[in-house]
PDB file of C-alpha atoms in Angstrom:
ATOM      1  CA  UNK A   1      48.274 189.512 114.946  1.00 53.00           C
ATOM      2  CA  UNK A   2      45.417 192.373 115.051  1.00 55.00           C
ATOM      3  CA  UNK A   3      43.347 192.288 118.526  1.00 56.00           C
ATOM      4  CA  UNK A   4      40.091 193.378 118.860  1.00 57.00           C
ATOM      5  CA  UNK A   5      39.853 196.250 121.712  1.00 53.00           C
ATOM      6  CA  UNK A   6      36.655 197.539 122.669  1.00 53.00           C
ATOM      7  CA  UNK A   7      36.875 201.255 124.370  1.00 51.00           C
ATOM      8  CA  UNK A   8      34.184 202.043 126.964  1.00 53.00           C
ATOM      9  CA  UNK A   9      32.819 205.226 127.122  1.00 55.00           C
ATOM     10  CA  UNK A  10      32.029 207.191 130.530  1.00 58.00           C
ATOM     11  CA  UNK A  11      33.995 204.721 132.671  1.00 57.00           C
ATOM     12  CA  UNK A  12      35.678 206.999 135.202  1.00 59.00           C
ATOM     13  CA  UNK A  13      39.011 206.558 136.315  1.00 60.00           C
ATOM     14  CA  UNK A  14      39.829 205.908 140.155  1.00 63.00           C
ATOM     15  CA  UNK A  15      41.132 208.896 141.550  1.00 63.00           C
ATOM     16  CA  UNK A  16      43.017 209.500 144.680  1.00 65.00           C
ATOM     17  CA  UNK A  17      41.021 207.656 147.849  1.00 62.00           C
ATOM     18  CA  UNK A  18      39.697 210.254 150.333  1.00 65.00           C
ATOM     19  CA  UNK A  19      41.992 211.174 153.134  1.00 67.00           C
ATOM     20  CA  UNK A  20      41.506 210.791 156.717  1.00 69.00           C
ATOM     21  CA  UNK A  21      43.658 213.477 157.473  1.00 63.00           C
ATOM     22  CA  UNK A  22      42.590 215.840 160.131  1.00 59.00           C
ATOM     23  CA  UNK A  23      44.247 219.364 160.418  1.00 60.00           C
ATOM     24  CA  UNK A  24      45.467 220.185 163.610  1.00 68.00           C
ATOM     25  CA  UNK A  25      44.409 223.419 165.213  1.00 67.00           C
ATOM     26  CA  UNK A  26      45.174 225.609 168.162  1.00 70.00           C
ATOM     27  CA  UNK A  27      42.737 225.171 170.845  1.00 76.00           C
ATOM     28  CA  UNK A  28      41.420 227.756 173.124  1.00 80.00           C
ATOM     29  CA  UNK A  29      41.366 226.076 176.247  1.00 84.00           C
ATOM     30  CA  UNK A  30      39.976 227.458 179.799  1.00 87.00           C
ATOM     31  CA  UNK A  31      43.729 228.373 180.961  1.00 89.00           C
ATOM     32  CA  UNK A  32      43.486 230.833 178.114  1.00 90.00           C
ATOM     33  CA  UNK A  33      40.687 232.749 179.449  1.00 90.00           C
ATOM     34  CA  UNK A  34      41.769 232.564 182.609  1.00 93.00           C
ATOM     35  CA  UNK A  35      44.892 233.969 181.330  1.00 94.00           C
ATOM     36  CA  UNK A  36      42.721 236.376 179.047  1.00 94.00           C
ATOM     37  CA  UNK A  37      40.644 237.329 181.936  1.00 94.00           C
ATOM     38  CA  UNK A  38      44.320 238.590 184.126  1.00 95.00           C
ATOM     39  CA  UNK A  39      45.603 240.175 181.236  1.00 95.00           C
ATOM     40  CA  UNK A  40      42.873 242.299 180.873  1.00 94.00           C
ATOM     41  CA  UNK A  41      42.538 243.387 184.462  1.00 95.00           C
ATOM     42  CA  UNK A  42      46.179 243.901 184.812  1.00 94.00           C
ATOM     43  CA  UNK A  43      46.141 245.722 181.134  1.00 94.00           C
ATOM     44  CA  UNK A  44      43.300 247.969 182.245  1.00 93.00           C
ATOM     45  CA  UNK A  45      46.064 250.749 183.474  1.00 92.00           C
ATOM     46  CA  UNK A  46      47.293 250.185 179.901  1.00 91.00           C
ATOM     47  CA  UNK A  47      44.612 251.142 178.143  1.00 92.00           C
ATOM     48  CA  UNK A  48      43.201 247.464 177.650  1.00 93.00           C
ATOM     49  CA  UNK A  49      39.020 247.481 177.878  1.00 93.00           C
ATOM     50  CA  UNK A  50      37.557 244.306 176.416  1.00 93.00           C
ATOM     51  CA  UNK A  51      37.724 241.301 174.812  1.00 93.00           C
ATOM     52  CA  UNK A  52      35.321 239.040 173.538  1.00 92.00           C
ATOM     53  CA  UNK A  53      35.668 235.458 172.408  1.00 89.00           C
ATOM     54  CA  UNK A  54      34.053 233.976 169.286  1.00 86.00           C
ATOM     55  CA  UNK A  55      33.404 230.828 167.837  1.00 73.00           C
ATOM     56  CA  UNK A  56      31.392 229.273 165.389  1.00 64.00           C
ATOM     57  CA  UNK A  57      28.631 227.492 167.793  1.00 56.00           C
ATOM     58  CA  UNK A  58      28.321 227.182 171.294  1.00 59.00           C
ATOM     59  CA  UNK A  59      30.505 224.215 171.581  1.00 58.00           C
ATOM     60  CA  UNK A  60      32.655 224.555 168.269  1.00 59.00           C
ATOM     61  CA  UNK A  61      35.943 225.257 167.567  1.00 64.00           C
ATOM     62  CA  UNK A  62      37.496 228.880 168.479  1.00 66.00           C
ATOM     63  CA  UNK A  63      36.861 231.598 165.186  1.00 78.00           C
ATOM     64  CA  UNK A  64      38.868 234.407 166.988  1.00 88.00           C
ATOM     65  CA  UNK A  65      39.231 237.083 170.204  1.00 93.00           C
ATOM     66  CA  UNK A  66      38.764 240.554 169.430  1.00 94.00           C
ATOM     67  CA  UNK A  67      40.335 242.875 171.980  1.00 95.00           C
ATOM     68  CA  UNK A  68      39.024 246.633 172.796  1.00 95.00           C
ATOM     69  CA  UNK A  69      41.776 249.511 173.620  1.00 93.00           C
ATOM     70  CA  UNK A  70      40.579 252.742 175.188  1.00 90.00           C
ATOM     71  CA  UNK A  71      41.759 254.668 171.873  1.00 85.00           C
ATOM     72  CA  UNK A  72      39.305 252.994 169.729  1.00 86.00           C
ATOM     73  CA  UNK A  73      35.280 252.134 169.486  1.00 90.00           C
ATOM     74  CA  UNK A  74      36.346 249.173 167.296  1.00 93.00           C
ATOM     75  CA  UNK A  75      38.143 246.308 168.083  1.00 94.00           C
ATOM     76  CA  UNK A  76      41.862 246.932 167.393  1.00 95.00           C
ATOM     77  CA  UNK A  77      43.272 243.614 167.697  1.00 96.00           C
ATOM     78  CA  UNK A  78      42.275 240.292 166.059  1.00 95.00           C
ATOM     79  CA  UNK A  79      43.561 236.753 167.337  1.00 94.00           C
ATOM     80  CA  UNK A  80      43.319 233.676 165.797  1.00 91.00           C
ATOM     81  CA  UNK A  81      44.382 229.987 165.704  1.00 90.00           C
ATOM     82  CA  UNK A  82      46.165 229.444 162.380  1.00 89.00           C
ATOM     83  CA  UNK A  83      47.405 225.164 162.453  1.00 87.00           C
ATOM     84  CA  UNK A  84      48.885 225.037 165.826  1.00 89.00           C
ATOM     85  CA  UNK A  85      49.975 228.972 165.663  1.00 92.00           C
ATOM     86  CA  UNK A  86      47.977 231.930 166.658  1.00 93.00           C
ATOM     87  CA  UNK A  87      48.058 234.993 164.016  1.00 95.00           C
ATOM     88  CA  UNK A  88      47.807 238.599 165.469  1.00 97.00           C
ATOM     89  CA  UNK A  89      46.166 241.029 162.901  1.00 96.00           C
ATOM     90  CA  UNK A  90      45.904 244.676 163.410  1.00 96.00           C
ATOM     91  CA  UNK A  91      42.313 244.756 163.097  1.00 94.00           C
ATOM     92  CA  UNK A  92      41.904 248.356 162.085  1.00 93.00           C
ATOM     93  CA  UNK A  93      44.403 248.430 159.155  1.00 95.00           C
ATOM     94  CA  UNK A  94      43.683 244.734 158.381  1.00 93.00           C
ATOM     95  CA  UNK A  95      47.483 244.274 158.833  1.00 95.00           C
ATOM     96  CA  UNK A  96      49.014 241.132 160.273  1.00 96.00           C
ATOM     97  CA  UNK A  97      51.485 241.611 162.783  1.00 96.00           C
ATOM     98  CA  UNK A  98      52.987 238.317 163.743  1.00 96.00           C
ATOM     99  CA  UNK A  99      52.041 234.616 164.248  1.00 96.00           C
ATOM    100  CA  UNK A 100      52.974 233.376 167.465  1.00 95.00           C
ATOM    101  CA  UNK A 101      53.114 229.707 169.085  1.00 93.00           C
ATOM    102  CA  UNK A 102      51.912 230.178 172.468  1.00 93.00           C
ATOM    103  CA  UNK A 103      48.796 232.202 172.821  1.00 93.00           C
ATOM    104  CA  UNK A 104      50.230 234.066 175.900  1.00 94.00           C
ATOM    105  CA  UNK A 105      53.287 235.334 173.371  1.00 94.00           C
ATOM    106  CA  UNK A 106      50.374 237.266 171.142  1.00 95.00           C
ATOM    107  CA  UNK A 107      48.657 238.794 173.814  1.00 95.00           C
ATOM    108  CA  UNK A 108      52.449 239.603 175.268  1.00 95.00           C
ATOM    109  CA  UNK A 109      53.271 241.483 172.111  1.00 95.00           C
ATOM    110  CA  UNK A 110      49.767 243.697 172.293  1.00 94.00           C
ATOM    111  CA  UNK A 111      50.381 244.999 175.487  1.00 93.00           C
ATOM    112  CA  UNK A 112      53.416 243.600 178.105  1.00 93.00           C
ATOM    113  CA  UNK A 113      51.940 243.434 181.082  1.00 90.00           C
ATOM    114  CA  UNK A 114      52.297 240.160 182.496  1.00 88.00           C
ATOM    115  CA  UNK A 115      55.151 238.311 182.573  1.00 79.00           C
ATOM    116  CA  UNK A 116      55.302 236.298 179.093  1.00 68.00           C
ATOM    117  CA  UNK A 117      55.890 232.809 180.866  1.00 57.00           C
ATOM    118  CA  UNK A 118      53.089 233.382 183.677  1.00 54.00           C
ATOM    119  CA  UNK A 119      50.754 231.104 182.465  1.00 50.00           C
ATOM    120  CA  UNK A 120      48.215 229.489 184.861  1.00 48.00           C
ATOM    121  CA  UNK A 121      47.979 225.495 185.479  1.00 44.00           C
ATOM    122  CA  UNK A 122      45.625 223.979 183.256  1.00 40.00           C
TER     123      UNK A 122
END
């Protein structure tokens, strides 16, 4: 018993439905620049100058921190959220150093000068 089957042409095939899946991401949240902000001064002996915080619009999500050391014009360390991690990157040899999961513990392993746990209340 022969059936008749017809093909259509140019029907597309379902693919997978769109996911509602949102990446998580480190944060930068104002106890991190407050912590920035005592780092800094209490680095300064240390030969920490500057940092300077990016992101992608006023109110958007953090890009990076870029941190000055007297030995340098350019910015010698990068900082970034990577997931719920933030990646240290030598930022003159374009080398990464270490991914860390509290921000404090990155800017601990740049220069030691406060206490790794001394985190403010947010």
């Amino acid at each position: 018993m022969a059936r008749n089957m017809t093909l259509k042409a140019n029907v597309p095939t379902p693919g997978p439905a769109p996911a509602n899946v949102i990446p998580l991401r480190a944060s930068f949240l104002p106890r991190h620049r407050e912590y920035l902000m005592r780092w800094l001064d209490a680095g300064a002996c240390m030969g920490l100058c500057d940092a300077d915080v990016s992101s992608r619009s006023e109110d958007g999500p953090i890009e990076h921190v870029l941190v000055w050391v007297r030995e340098n014009a350019d910015p010698a360390y990068l900082l970034r959220p990577e997931g719920m991690n933030w990646v240290l990157i030598d930022n003159l040899r374009d080398h990464r150093l270490g991914t860390f999961h509290r921000f404090e513990a990155a800017l601990y392993a740049i220069r030691p000068v406060l206490a790794c746990g001394a985190t403010a209340a947010a």
